[in-house]
Coordinates of C-alpha atoms and ligand atoms in Angstrom, one line a residue:
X929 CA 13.9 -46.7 -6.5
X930 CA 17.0 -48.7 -7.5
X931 CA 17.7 -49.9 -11.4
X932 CA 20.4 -52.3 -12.4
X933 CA 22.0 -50.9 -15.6
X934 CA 23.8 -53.2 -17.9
X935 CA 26.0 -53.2 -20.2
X936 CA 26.8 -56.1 -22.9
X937 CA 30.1 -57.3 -24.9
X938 CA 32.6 -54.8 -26.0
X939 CA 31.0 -52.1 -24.1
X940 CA 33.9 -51.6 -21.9
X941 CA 36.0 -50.7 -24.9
X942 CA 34.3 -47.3 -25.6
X943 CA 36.1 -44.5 -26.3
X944 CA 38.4 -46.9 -28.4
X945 CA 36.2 -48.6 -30.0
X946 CA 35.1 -47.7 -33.7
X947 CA 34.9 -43.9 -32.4
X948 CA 33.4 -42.8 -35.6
X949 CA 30.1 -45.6 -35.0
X950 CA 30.1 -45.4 -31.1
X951 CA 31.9 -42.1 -29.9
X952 CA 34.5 -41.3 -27.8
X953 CA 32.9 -41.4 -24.6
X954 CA 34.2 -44.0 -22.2
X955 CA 31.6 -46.3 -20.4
X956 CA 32.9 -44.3 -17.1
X957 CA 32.1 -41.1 -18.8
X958 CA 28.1 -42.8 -19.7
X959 CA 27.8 -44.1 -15.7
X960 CA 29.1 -40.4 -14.4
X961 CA 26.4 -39.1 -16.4
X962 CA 23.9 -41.6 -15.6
X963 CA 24.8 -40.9 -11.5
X964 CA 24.3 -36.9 -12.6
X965 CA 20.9 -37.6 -13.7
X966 CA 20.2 -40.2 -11.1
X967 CA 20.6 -37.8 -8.1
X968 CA 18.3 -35.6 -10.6
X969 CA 15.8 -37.9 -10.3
X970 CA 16.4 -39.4 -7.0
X971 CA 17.0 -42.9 -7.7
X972 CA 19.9 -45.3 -7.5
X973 CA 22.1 -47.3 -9.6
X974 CA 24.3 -50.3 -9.9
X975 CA 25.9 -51.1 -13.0
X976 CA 28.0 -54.1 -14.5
X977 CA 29.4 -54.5 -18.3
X978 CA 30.6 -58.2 -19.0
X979 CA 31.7 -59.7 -21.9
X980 CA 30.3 -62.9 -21.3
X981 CA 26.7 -64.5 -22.0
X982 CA 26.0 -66.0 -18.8
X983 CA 27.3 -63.0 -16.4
X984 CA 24.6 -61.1 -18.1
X985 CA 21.7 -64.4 -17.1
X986 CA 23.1 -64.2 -13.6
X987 CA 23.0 -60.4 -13.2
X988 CA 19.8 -60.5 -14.7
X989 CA 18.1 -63.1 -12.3
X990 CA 20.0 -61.7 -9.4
X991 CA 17.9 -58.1 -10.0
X992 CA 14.4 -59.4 -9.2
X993 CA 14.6 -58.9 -5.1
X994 CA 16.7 -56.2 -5.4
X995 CA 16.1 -53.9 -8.1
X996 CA 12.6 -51.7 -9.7
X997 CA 13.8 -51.8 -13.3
X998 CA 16.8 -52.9 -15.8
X999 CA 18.5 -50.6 -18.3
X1000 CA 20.2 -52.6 -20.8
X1001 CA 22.4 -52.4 -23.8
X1002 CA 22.7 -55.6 -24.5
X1003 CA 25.1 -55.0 -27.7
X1004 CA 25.9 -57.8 -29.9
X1005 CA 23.3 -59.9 -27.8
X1006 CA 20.6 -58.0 -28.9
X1007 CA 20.9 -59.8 -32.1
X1008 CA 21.5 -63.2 -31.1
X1009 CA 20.6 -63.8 -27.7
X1010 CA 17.4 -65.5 -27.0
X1011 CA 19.0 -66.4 -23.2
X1012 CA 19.0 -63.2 -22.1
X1013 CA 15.4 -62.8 -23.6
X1014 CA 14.3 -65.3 -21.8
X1015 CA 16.0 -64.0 -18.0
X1016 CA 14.3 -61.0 -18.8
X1017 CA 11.2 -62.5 -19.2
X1018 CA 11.2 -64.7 -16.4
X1019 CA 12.4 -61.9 -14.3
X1020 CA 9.3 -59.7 -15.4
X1021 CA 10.9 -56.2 -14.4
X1022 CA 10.4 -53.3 -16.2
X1023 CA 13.3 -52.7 -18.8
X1024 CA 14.3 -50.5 -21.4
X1025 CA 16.7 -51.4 -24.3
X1026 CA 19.4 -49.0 -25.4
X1027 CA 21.4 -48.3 -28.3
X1028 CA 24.4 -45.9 -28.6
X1029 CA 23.8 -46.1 -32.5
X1030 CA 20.8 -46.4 -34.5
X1031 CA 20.7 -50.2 -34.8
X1032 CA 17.9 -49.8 -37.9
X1033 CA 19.9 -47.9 -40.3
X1034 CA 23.1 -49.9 -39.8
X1035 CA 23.9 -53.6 -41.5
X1036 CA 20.6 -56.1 -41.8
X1037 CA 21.9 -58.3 -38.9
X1038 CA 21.5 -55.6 -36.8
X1039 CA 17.8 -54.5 -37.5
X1040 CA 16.3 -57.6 -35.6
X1041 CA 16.1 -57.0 -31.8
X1042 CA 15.4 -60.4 -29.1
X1043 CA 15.2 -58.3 -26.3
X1044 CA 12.5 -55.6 -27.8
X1045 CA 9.7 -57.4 -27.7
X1046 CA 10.1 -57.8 -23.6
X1047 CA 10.9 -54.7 -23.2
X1048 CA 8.9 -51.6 -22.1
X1049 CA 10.8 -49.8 -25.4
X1050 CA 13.8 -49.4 -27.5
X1051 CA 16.2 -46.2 -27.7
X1052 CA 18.7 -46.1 -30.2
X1053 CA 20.9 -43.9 -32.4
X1054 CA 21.5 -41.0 -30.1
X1055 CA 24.8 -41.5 -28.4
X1056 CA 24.9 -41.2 -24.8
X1057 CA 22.1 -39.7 -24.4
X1058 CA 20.7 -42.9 -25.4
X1059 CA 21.2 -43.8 -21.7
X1060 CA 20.0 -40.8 -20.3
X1061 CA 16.2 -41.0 -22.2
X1062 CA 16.5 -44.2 -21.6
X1063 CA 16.3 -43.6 -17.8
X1064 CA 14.2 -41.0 -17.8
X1065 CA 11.8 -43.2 -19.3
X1066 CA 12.0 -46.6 -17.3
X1067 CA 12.2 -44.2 -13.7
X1068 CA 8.7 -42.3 -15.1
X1069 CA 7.2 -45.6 -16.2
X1070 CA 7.9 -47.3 -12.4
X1071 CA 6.9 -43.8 -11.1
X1072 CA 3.3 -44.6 -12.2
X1073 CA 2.9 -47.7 -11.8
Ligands
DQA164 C1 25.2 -51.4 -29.9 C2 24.8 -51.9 -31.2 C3 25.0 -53.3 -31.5 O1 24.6 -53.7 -32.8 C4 26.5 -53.6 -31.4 O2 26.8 -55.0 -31.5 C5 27.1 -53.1 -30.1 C6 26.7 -51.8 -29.6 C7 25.1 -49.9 -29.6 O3 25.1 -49.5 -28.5 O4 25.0 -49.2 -30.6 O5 28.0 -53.6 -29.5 O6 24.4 -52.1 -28.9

């Protein structure tokens, strides 16, 4: 089993960014523990962070022959992005949105979600280990299918 594992806008800045909101794990630190857990389970994993809108659509359309499933944290996106919705959709794989923070009990803007309602489910507020549940629970839901 192979997942693609994205990673939106301003993602690539962790460990600086707003450490008291976000942490001070880098996005290197997340993917090392991501690859810990992957061996775990036995699957494997690509990832890319970009900053842009579009890198994210290409990514996204580019995973159908290749990958079982899609972890995303789509970050500012989430909010706004009815593109990357829509790749999603069209692409029809199996994903699960995560959240380094608990998007629900932080500014109104935040609280609406265009990727959860094609998504398998949402994880939020827990940090890192966000990611981890996160793949625990898209590598169990391919598992049964
Ligand atoms: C985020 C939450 C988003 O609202 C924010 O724009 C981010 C990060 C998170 O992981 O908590 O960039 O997706």
């Amino acid at each position: 089993m192979k997942f693609l594992i994205l990673h939106g806008p301003n993602l690539n800045l962790l460990g600086k960014r707003e450490p008291a909101i976000y942490g001070s794990q880098t996005l290197e630190d997340i993917e090392f523990l991501l690859v810990q857990l992957s061996s775990q389970l036995g699957c494997e994993l690509s990832f890319f962070q970009s900053n842009n809108e579009g890198s994210l659509i290409d990514a996204i359309q580019g995973a159908a022959q290749e990958y079982h499933g899609i972890l995303i944290n789509p970050a500012a996106y989430t909010h706004t992005s009815i593109a990357i919705r829509d790749a999603l959709s069209a692409v029809g794989l199996p994903t699960v949105e995560v959240h380094l923070s608990n998007i629900h009990r932080r500014e109104t803007f935040r609280h609406t979600s265009m990727v959860a309602p094609v998504a398998i489910g949402q994880i939020c507020g827990f940090g890192s280990d966000s990611y981890m549940l996160g793949l625990r629970a898209l590598f169990n839901y391919v598992k049964n299918l």
